[in-house]
Tab-separated table of C-alpha atoms and ligand atoms in Angstrom:
chain	number	residue	atom	x	y	z
A	38	MET	CA	68.768	104.535	116.284
A	39	GLN	CA	66.178	103.629	114.532
A	40	SER	CA	65.995	106.292	111.987
A	41	MET	CA	69.737	104.931	110.684
A	42	LEU	CA	68.685	102.027	109.542
A	43	ALA	CA	67.915	102.093	105.734
A	44	PRO	CA	64.357	100.770	104.367
A	45	LEU	CA	64.107	98.310	101.970
A	46	ASP	CA	63.745	98.402	98.551
A	47	ALA	CA	61.287	95.448	97.205
A	48	SER	CA	63.999	93.224	95.933
A	49	ARG	CA	65.751	93.159	99.607
A	50	ARG	CA	62.013	92.697	101.040
A	51	ARG	CA	61.489	89.894	99.032
A	52	ARG	CA	64.797	88.086	99.932
A	53	VAL	CA	63.974	88.858	103.372
A	54	VAL	CA	60.894	86.918	103.204
A	55	ALA	CA	62.439	83.967	101.323
A	56	ALA	CA	64.835	83.734	104.466
A	57	ALA	CA	62.558	83.537	106.969
A	58	ALA	CA	60.918	80.735	104.963
A	59	ALA	CA	63.726	79.520	104.492
A	60	ALA	CA	64.742	79.289	108.317
A	61	VAL	CA	61.040	78.090	109.007
A	62	ALA	CA	61.730	75.023	106.724
A	63	PHE	CA	65.022	74.034	107.872
A	64	ALA	CA	63.436	74.064	111.074
A	65	PHE	CA	60.710	71.819	110.376
A	66	LEU	CA	62.859	69.519	108.443
A	67	LEU	CA	64.847	68.797	111.561
A	68	VAL	CA	61.461	67.292	112.755
A	69	VAL	CA	62.205	64.128	110.661
A	70	LEU	CA	65.493	63.305	112.453
A	71	PRO	CA	65.457	60.278	115.117
A	72	GLY	CA	65.197	61.888	117.664
A	73	PRO	CA	63.367	61.813	121.499
A	74	THR	CA	60.024	61.603	122.418
A	75	ARG	CA	57.368	64.387	120.450
A	76	ASN	CA	54.716	66.082	121.477
A	77	PRO	CA	52.481	66.533	118.850
A	78	GLY	CA	50.458	69.096	120.269
A	79	ALA	CA	53.277	71.517	120.632
A	80	LEU	CA	54.417	70.641	117.220
A	81	GLY	CA	50.711	71.581	115.807
A	82	VAL	CA	51.388	74.922	117.706
A	83	ALA	CA	55.251	75.187	116.155
A	84	GLY	CA	53.356	74.792	112.488
A	85	ALA	CA	51.028	77.827	113.112
A	86	VAL	CA	53.933	79.797	114.488
A	87	GLY	CA	56.267	78.908	111.452
A	88	VAL	CA	53.381	80.429	108.908
A	89	LEU	CA	52.970	84.142	111.596
A	90	VAL	CA	57.197	84.323	110.814
A	91	VAL	CA	56.643	84.257	107.026
A	92	VAL	CA	53.318	86.710	107.271
A	93	LEU	CA	55.343	88.709	109.905
A	94	ALA	CA	58.570	89.026	107.549
A	95	ALA	CA	56.176	89.652	104.652
A	96	SER	CA	54.663	92.507	106.400
A	97	TRP	CA	57.652	94.743	106.105
A	98	ARG	CA	56.538	97.411	103.599
A	99	CYS	CA	53.424	97.939	105.964
A	100	SER	CA	55.177	97.958	109.184
A	101	PRO	CA	58.849	97.500	109.096
A	102	VAL	CA	58.844	97.383	112.971
A	103	LEU	CA	57.110	94.617	113.454
A	104	ALA	CA	58.363	92.847	110.803
A	105	ARG	CA	61.865	93.676	111.679
A	106	VAL	CA	60.969	92.506	115.785
A	107	GLY	CA	57.988	90.269	115.182
A	108	THR	CA	59.435	88.086	112.714
A	109	PRO	CA	62.541	87.166	114.943
A	110	ALA	CA	60.448	86.952	117.991
A	111	ALA	CA	57.877	84.720	116.244
A	112	PHE	CA	61.189	82.487	115.755
A	113	ILE	CA	62.245	82.254	119.119
A	114	ALA	CA	58.806	81.178	120.051
A	115	LEU	CA	58.850	78.730	117.178
A	116	VAL	CA	62.367	77.490	118.085
A	117	ALA	CA	61.079	76.745	122.298
A	118	LEU	CA	57.955	75.027	120.804
A	119	LEU	CA	60.012	72.885	118.646
A	120	ILE	CA	62.661	72.180	121.654
A	121	ASP	CA	59.579	71.337	123.807
A	122	SER	CA	58.125	68.864	121.494
A	123	GLY	CA	61.608	67.128	120.862
A	124	GLY	CA	61.817	66.569	124.552
A	125	GLY	CA	63.666	69.057	126.032
A	126	THR	CA	67.088	70.357	125.915
A	127	SER	CA	68.720	67.397	124.650
A	128	SER	CA	66.370	67.780	121.271
A	129	GLY	CA	69.413	69.710	119.568
A	130	TYR	CA	67.049	72.622	118.252
A	131	GLY	CA	69.245	75.047	120.625
A	132	GLY	CA	71.252	75.983	117.838
A	133	LEU	CA	68.822	77.847	115.957
A	134	PHE	CA	68.276	80.477	118.378
A	135	LEU	CA	71.246	82.145	116.404
A	136	LEU	CA	68.956	82.828	113.371
A	137	PRO	CA	66.312	85.166	114.953
A	138	MET	CA	69.722	87.071	116.399
A	139	LEU	CA	71.474	87.498	113.277
A	140	TRP	CA	68.107	88.343	111.398
A	141	LEU	CA	68.527	91.178	114.137
A	142	ALA	CA	72.029	92.137	114.097
A	143	SER	CA	71.537	92.722	110.107
A	144	LEU	CA	68.540	94.263	109.848
A	145	GLY	CA	67.763	95.503	113.048
A	146	SER	CA	68.888	98.452	115.767
A	147	ARG	CA	70.833	97.997	119.041
A	148	GLN	CA	67.881	98.681	121.146
A	149	GLU	CA	66.169	95.226	118.841
A	150	LEU	CA	69.032	93.220	119.272
A	151	VAL	CA	69.308	93.758	123.143
A	152	LEU	CA	65.454	92.766	122.925
A	153	GLY	CA	66.125	89.974	120.958
A	154	PHE	CA	68.353	88.482	123.320
A	155	LEU	CA	66.060	89.210	126.495
A	156	PHE	CA	63.925	86.941	124.333
A	157	VAL	CA	66.310	84.004	123.886
A	158	LEU	CA	67.123	84.262	127.675
A	159	LEU	CA	63.316	84.263	128.557
A	160	ALA	CA	62.541	81.104	126.127
A	161	ARG	CA	65.830	79.343	127.054
A	162	ALA	CA	65.232	80.074	131.042
A	163	LEU	CA	61.411	79.712	131.335
A	164	PRO	CA	61.498	76.130	130.270
A	165	LEU	CA	64.532	75.560	133.310
A	166	ARG	CA	62.799	77.450	135.892
A	167	ILE	CA	59.021	76.356	135.345
A	168	VAL	CA	59.357	72.980	133.518
A	169	GLY	CA	62.796	71.786	134.759
A	170	GLU	CA	63.665	68.311	135.340
A	171	PRO	CA	64.489	65.793	133.224
A	172	ARG	CA	63.590	67.483	130.139
A	173	TYR	CA	65.458	70.343	131.270
A	174	PRO	CA	68.324	69.477	133.178
A	175	SER	CA	70.325	72.011	135.234
A	176	SER	CA	73.498	71.223	133.589
A	177	ALA	CA	71.468	72.898	130.349
A	178	TRP	CA	71.995	76.223	132.190
A	179	ARG	CA	75.757	76.395	130.874
A	180	ALA	CA	74.835	75.506	127.735
A	181	ALA	CA	72.451	78.647	127.445
A	182	ILE	CA	75.074	80.614	128.855
A	183	VAL	CA	77.875	79.671	126.606
A	184	LEU	CA	75.234	80.071	123.343
A	185	GLY	CA	74.253	83.652	124.710
A	186	ALA	CA	77.330	84.707	125.288
A	187	VAL	CA	78.357	83.759	121.724
A	188	ALA	CA	75.204	85.131	120.347
A	189	VAL	CA	76.330	88.502	121.989
A	190	ILE	CA	79.616	88.815	120.470
A	191	ALA	CA	78.468	87.582	116.977
A	192	CYS	CA	75.914	89.972	116.805
A	193	VAL	CA	77.324	93.120	117.870
A	194	THR	CA	80.599	92.579	115.869
A	195	ILE	CA	78.411	91.700	113.054
A	196	GLN	CA	76.325	95.293	113.636
A	197	GLU	CA	79.567	97.111	114.002
A	198	LEU	CA	80.847	96.051	110.626
A	199	LEU	CA	77.501	96.590	108.930
A	200	ARG	CA	77.379	100.390	110.624
A	201	HIS	CA	81.010	100.649	109.331
A	202	ALA	CA	79.873	99.568	105.915
A	203	ARG	CA	77.028	101.506	105.832
A	204	VAL	CA	78.669	104.748	106.729
A	205	ARG	CA	81.529	104.152	104.021
A	206	GLY	CA	79.252	103.826	101.471
A	207	GLY	CA	77.127	106.957	102.527
A	208	GLN	CA	81.004	108.320	101.901
A	209	LEU	CA	81.582	106.391	98.961
A	210	ALA	CA	78.133	107.704	97.465
A	211	GLU	CA	78.889	111.497	98.563
A	212	ARG	CA	82.076	110.987	96.637
A	213	ALA	CA	80.214	109.640	93.342
A	214	VAL	CA	78.400	112.793	93.846
A	215	ALA	CA	80.932	115.295	93.968
A	216	LEU	CA	82.774	113.132	91.134
A	217	GLU	CA	79.814	113.061	89.164
A	218	GLN	CA	79.813	117.354	89.897
A	219	ALA	CA	83.741	117.323	88.387
A	220	ARG	CA	83.635	115.639	85.668
A	221	ALA	CA	79.878	117.890	84.528
A	222	GLN	CA	82.311	121.278	85.822
A	223	LEU	CA	85.521	119.530	83.495
A	224	GLU	CA	82.900	118.695	80.419
A	225	GLU	CA	81.541	122.565	80.813
A	226	GLN	CA	85.013	123.743	80.930
A	227	ASN	CA	86.038	121.507	77.834
A	228	ARG	CA	83.553	122.865	75.983
A	229	GLN	CA	84.361	126.415	76.672
A	230	LEU	CA	88.065	125.933	75.751
A	231	ARG	CA	86.738	123.992	73.058
A	232	ASP	CA	84.683	127.401	71.376
A	233	LEU	CA	87.798	129.461	72.556
A	234	ASP	CA	89.749	127.501	70.251
A	235	ARG	CA	87.746	127.762	67.862
A	236	LEU	CA	87.269	131.340	68.367
A	237	LYS	CA	90.790	131.813	68.344
A	238	THR	CA	91.326	129.697	64.910
A	239	GLU	CA	88.422	131.994	63.421
A	240	PHE	CA	90.146	135.260	64.471
A	241	LEU	CA	93.747	133.926	63.704
A	242	THR	CA	92.367	132.792	59.860
A	243	LEU	CA	90.567	136.057	59.417
A	244	VAL	CA	93.753	138.157	60.449
A	245	SER	CA	95.958	136.350	58.474
A	246	HIS	CA	93.838	136.525	55.418
A	247	GLN	CA	92.912	140.299	55.616
A	248	LEU	CA	96.860	140.992	56.337
A	249	ARG	CA	98.068	138.711	53.402
A	250	THR	CA	96.075	141.093	51.027
A	251	PRO	CA	97.703	144.803	51.798
A	252	LEU	CA	101.122	142.888	52.229
A	253	THR	CA	100.969	141.887	48.766
A	254	SER	CA	100.613	145.109	47.342
A	255	ILE	CA	103.340	146.847	49.603
A	256	LYS	CA	105.387	144.259	48.700
A	257	GLY	CA	104.239	144.914	44.905
A	258	TYR	CA	104.661	148.934	45.705
A	259	LEU	CA	108.413	148.201	47.469
A	260	GLU	CA	109.410	146.466	44.233
A	261	LEU	CA	108.164	149.329	41.809
A	262	LEU	CA	110.512	151.331	43.705
A	263	THR	CA	113.225	149.936	44.412
A	264	GLY	CA	112.961	148.086	41.136
A	265	GLU	CA	114.961	149.002	37.456
A	266	ASP	CA	111.875	150.957	36.211
A	267	GLY	CA	111.749	153.048	39.528
A	268	GLU	CA	112.784	156.624	39.551
A	269	PRO	CA	116.316	156.817	40.770
A	270	LEU	CA	116.360	156.993	44.639
A	271	THR	CA	119.515	158.333	46.758
A	272	PRO	CA	121.115	156.198	49.054
A	273	THR	CA	119.216	156.688	52.112
A	274	GLN	CA	115.851	155.984	50.258
A	275	HIS	CA	117.114	152.740	48.987
A	276	ARG	CA	118.374	151.663	52.230
A	277	PHE	CA	115.006	152.309	54.168
A	278	LEU	CA	113.289	150.584	51.131
A	279	THR	CA	115.201	147.730	51.896
A	280	THR	CA	114.484	148.053	55.414
A	281	ALA	CA	110.423	147.942	54.920
A	282	ASP	CA	111.071	144.851	51.924
A	283	ARG	CA	112.664	142.823	54.333
A	284	ASN	CA	110.537	143.187	57.470
A	285	ALA	CA	107.566	143.311	54.626
A	286	ASP	CA	108.921	139.846	53.718
A	287	ARG	CA	109.102	138.615	57.458
A	288	LEU	CA	105.386	139.866	57.809
A	289	THR	CA	104.635	137.597	55.179
A	290	THR	CA	106.600	134.467	56.071
A	291	LEU	CA	104.518	134.983	59.839
A	292	VAL	CA	101.092	134.872	58.326
A	293	ASN	CA	102.148	132.287	55.540
A	294	ASP	CA	103.399	129.966	58.636
A	295	LEU	CA	99.999	130.965	60.966
A	296	LEU	CA	98.123	130.018	57.717
A	297	PHE	CA	99.995	126.533	57.390
A	298	LEU	CA	99.769	125.726	61.292
A	299	MET	CA	95.955	126.138	61.064
A	300	GLN	CA	95.795	123.896	58.226
A	301	VAL	CA	97.764	121.489	60.642
A	302	ASP	CA	95.020	122.128	63.102
A	303	ALA	CA	92.146	121.399	60.654
A	304	GLY	CA	94.160	118.442	59.376
A	305	ALA	CA	94.130	119.947	55.982
A	306	ILE	CA	97.863	119.045	55.088
A	307	GLU	CA	97.920	116.956	51.933
A	308	LEU	CA	101.048	114.750	51.015
A	309	HIS	CA	101.927	114.142	47.214
A	310	LEU	CA	104.004	111.282	48.394
A	311	ALA	CA	106.560	109.877	45.714
A	312	PRO	CA	110.068	108.099	45.443
A	313	THR	CA	112.365	111.604	45.935
A	314	ASP	CA	116.173	111.702	45.431
A	315	ILE	CA	117.200	112.754	48.882
A	316	GLY	CA	120.895	113.342	47.322
A	317	GLU	CA	119.578	116.099	44.645
A	318	LEU	CA	116.497	117.810	46.960
A	319	LEU	CA	119.559	118.662	49.753
A	320	HIS	CA	121.685	119.469	46.724
A	321	SER	CA	119.182	122.223	45.540
A	322	THR	CA	117.967	123.552	48.565
A	323	LEU	CA	121.782	123.981	49.895
A	324	ALA	CA	122.007	126.051	46.421
A	325	SER	CA	119.189	128.252	47.788
A	326	ALA	CA	120.496	128.941	51.056
A	327	ALA	CA	124.022	129.754	49.707
A	328	PRO	CA	123.845	133.202	49.093
A	329	ALA	CA	122.279	133.832	53.111
A	330	ALA	CA	124.953	131.812	54.312
A	331	ALA	CA	127.885	133.392	52.300
A	332	ALA	CA	126.344	136.810	53.785
A	333	LYS	CA	126.728	135.713	57.526
A	334	GLY	CA	130.246	133.925	56.379
A	335	VAL	CA	129.420	130.362	57.293
A	336	LEU	CA	130.410	127.385	55.255
A	337	LEU	CA	127.630	124.802	53.439
A	338	ALA	CA	128.761	121.595	53.127
A	339	GLN	CA	126.980	118.306	51.529
A	340	GLU	CA	128.060	115.270	52.656
A	341	GLY	CA	127.101	111.896	50.969
A	342	ALA	CA	126.921	110.993	47.553
A	343	GLY	CA	124.867	109.511	44.673
A	344	PRO	CA	121.585	109.252	44.724
A	345	VAL	CA	119.607	107.960	47.599
A	346	LEU	CA	115.561	107.757	47.244
A	347	ALA	CA	112.893	107.955	50.018
A	348	LEU	CA	109.134	108.014	49.747
A	349	CYS	CA	107.636	111.349	50.514
A	350	ASP	CA	106.362	114.741	49.377
A	351	ARG	CA	109.313	116.305	47.828
A	352	GLY	CA	107.516	119.986	48.375
A	353	ARG	CA	107.008	119.478	52.087
A	354	ILE	CA	110.648	118.188	52.639
A	355	VAL	CA	111.828	120.736	50.839
A	356	GLN	CA	110.157	123.351	53.324
A	357	VAL	CA	111.598	121.112	56.165
A	358	VAL	CA	115.128	121.326	54.847
A	359	GLU	CA	114.815	125.055	54.015
A	360	GLY	CA	113.692	125.901	57.299
A	361	LEU	CA	116.058	123.810	59.088
A	362	LEU	CA	118.914	125.478	57.110
A	363	ALA	CA	117.514	128.881	57.853
A	364	ASN	CA	118.038	128.098	61.517
A	365	ALA	CA	121.295	126.591	61.279
A	366	ILE	CA	122.319	129.924	59.422
A	367	LYS	CA	120.566	132.019	61.809
A	368	PHE	CA	122.307	130.415	65.114
A	369	THR	CA	125.788	130.196	63.698
A	370	PRO	CA	128.432	132.605	64.128
A	371	ALA	CA	130.632	134.167	61.217
A	372	GLY	CA	133.180	131.222	60.348
A	373	GLY	CA	130.953	128.367	61.006
A	374	ARG	CA	130.228	125.438	59.247
A	375	ILE	CA	126.680	123.965	58.468
A	376	ALA	CA	126.622	120.056	56.879
A	377	VAL	CA	123.702	117.977	55.622
A	378	HIS	CA	123.603	114.605	54.537
A	379	GLY	CA	120.557	112.463	52.971
A	380	LEU	CA	121.711	108.778	53.712
A	381	ARG	CA	120.609	105.506	53.616
A	382	VAL	CA	120.461	103.437	57.493
A	383	VAL	CA	118.270	101.021	58.700
A	384	GLY	CA	114.683	101.413	58.423
A	385	GLY	CA	115.040	104.360	55.729
A	386	VAL	CA	116.436	107.334	54.598
A	387	GLU	CA	117.890	109.931	57.324
A	388	ILE	CA	118.321	113.633	56.696
A	389	ALA	CA	120.360	115.283	58.981
A	390	VAL	CA	121.306	119.086	59.066
A	391	SER	CA	124.173	119.802	61.762
A	392	ASP	CA	126.226	123.269	62.439
A	393	THR	CA	128.753	124.412	64.754
A	394	GLY	CA	126.314	126.987	66.130
A	395	ILE	CA	125.498	128.440	69.372
A	396	GLY	CA	123.502	124.940	70.780
A	397	ILE	CA	120.341	124.864	72.994
A	398	PRO	CA	120.390	124.502	76.612
A	399	PRO	CA	119.570	120.864	77.290
A	400	ASP	CA	116.417	121.490	79.739
A	401	GLU	CA	115.118	123.044	76.723
A	402	GLN	CA	115.283	120.820	74.034
A	403	GLU	CA	112.177	118.866	74.993
A	404	GLN	CA	110.047	122.012	74.557
A	405	LEU	CA	112.023	123.324	71.257
A	406	PHE	CA	109.179	121.779	68.961
A	407	ASP	CA	106.193	123.689	70.697
A	408	ARG	CA	105.088	126.661	68.951
A	409	PHE	CA	106.508	129.813	69.934
A	410	PHE	CA	108.915	128.535	71.718
A	411	ARG	CA	112.448	130.299	71.815
A	412	ALA	CA	115.384	128.890	73.559
A	413	SER	CA	117.130	131.208	75.974
A	414	SER	CA	120.274	131.116	73.760
A	415	ALA	CA	117.833	132.513	71.395
A	416	THR	CA	116.012	134.950	73.111
A	417	SER	CA	118.985	136.187	74.845
A	418	GLY	CA	120.967	137.053	71.379
A	419	VAL	CA	119.912	139.126	68.731
A	420	PHE	CA	118.686	136.338	66.406
A	421	PRO	CA	114.587	137.534	64.604
A	422	GLY	CA	112.290	134.681	64.850
A	423	THR	CA	109.249	133.848	65.990
A	424	GLY	CA	109.403	129.933	67.077
A	425	LEU	CA	106.753	128.265	64.592
A	426	GLY	CA	109.479	126.682	62.265
A	427	LEU	CA	110.098	123.944	64.247
A	428	ALA	CA	106.762	123.032	65.191
A	429	ILE	CA	105.824	123.271	61.546
A	430	ALA	CA	108.760	121.486	60.459
A	431	GLN	CA	107.547	118.942	62.851
A	432	SER	CA	103.989	118.831	61.888
A	433	ILE	CA	105.099	118.155	58.071
A	434	ALA	CA	107.216	115.181	59.952
A	435	GLU	CA	104.405	113.510	61.409
A	436	ALA	CA	102.567	113.897	58.547
A	437	HIS	CA	105.037	111.699	57.284
A	438	GLU	CA	104.496	109.455	60.452
A	439	SER	CA	108.071	110.543	61.635
A	440	ARG	CA	109.733	112.880	63.872
A	441	ILE	CA	112.429	114.863	63.907
A	442	VAL	CA	114.839	115.023	66.742
A	443	VAL	CA	117.802	117.008	67.904
A	444	GLU	CA	120.992	116.258	69.203
A	445	SER	CA	123.113	119.594	70.799
A	446	THR	CA	125.704	120.666	72.885
A	447	PRO	CA	125.558	124.857	73.968
A	448	GLY	CA	128.243	126.332	72.549
A	449	ARG	CA	129.082	123.509	69.936
A	450	GLY	CA	126.315	123.334	67.705
A	451	SER	CA	123.338	121.384	66.970
A	452	THR	CA	122.042	118.851	64.469
A	453	PHE	CA	118.467	117.693	63.327
A	454	ARG	CA	117.806	114.560	61.852
A	455	LEU	CA	114.564	112.814	60.178
A	456	LEU	CA	114.269	109.458	58.753
A	457	LEU	CA	111.942	108.868	55.815
A	458	PRO	CA	111.095	105.683	54.595
A	459	ALA	CA	113.136	104.367	52.118
A	460	ALA	CA	111.485	104.201	48.181
B	111	ADP	P1	112.608	130.706	65.441
B	111	ADP	O1	113.852	130.429	64.745
B	111	ADP	O2	111.565	131.536	64.449
B	111	ADP	O3	112.859	131.566	66.359
B	111	ADP	P2	111.900	127.997	65.011
B	111	ADP	O4	110.705	127.302	65.498
B	111	ADP	O5	112.517	127.883	63.570
B	111	ADP	O6	112.109	129.482	65.864
B	111	ADP	O7	113.170	127.737	66.355
B	111	ADP	C1	112.795	127.695	67.712
B	111	ADP	C2	113.903	127.467	68.712
B	111	ADP	O8	114.767	126.731	68.528
B	111	ADP	C3	114.564	128.753	68.304
B	111	ADP	O9	114.152	130.197	68.604
B	111	ADP	C4	116.189	128.079	68.401
B	111	ADP	O10	115.846	128.762	69.932
B	111	ADP	C5	116.045	127.002	68.794
B	111	ADP	N1	117.047	126.402	67.587
B	111	ADP	C6	116.698	126.140	66.197
B	111	ADP	N2	117.214	125.596	65.519
B	111	ADP	C7	118.496	125.840	65.958
B	111	ADP	C8	119.758	125.741	65.721
B	111	ADP	N3	120.193	125.188	65.024
B	111	ADP	N4	120.770	126.304	66.510
B	111	ADP	C9	120.297	126.407	67.753
B	111	ADP	N5	119.146	126.801	67.985
B	111	ADP	C10	118.244	126.603	67.214
């Protein structure tokens, strides 16, 4: 049991000495109150014992056991002397016996507490037995038993509560250590992840740059072969070279998309904001997309007329609309319709691209703007793509402090909307 008692640090030791001194001072303060006969001799001895109480409490550093048990024992003797000097049972000092009991309940072991009870019992019983009437009438036995019982219950309860608190404290300390270890582990994992992320970015940048140069050269030679100045080609050769050219275009787009996203990650997207006529912007973008739409057999239409001015980076917004239009054309079957509008609405200028295409399953719409995500409706069909277009469009929207939102019904079509500040 003893070993379970935690050693006291310097500040608690100081508090313990202060508590002992305060208890002695309190006991002597009571002497000045009017009361029955005083025995100056016993009072003198009590004074010396009072000093001893404080000295014993102060000895904690050299001898914790002596301080823990000796201090309350001396205080019990002090109370007995004060009772005697104050005229016996009627002196009113009896309640002071609780103080050393509380001391042992909070600082001592269970055995030390029992020892304390025995001291108190002795200090109460001896005068009753030896000195007796009239200063120690037999009726005082009852008071002694009541005080003893109350002290036992209170002190044991206190000791149990403290024991629980210490156990919980220990558990909490263990938890804190475990949490600290987990935190350190997470920090290390975080560092490793950051390193990996940096490596990934460096790798992608390197690969993208390395791909760009040969791609430009491939494209150049393909153009020479298929161009008007090239040698005459057989229809099969022409078909092969056109396929190669188309795939070189796709690879160029992918490399450009990856490089663009790397710029986004590096926070290097610069916007040149200026009042922009969205009606005109949509008109010219629609014109560029017209051949692809015609080839697919879908109708392109612009809704709303007249200039609508928004504050944005024209080049970037063209990039967004081109991407949305390309998707709309790609995912709309022949005979379908694509409509765009740029409208002044509450809070700004809304750009919307709607189609009557295959739509997107509702449970996948939230991930649509994640990099490399392709909805099951796209992957289950024959739609080529990388899943980067919408991520790029969204990062451009975010750079404009906006967001692209989507509404879509599978089999019926989709609408992508973007709100820009009005100019
Ligand atoms: P990609 O078109 O290269 O697959 P995007 O990032 O542009 O990649 O689009 C991600 C996914 O969102 C597409 O694969 C497709 O599933 C879905 N999607 C985008 N636009 C449409 C649309 N207009 N209609 C139906 N699905 C679309």
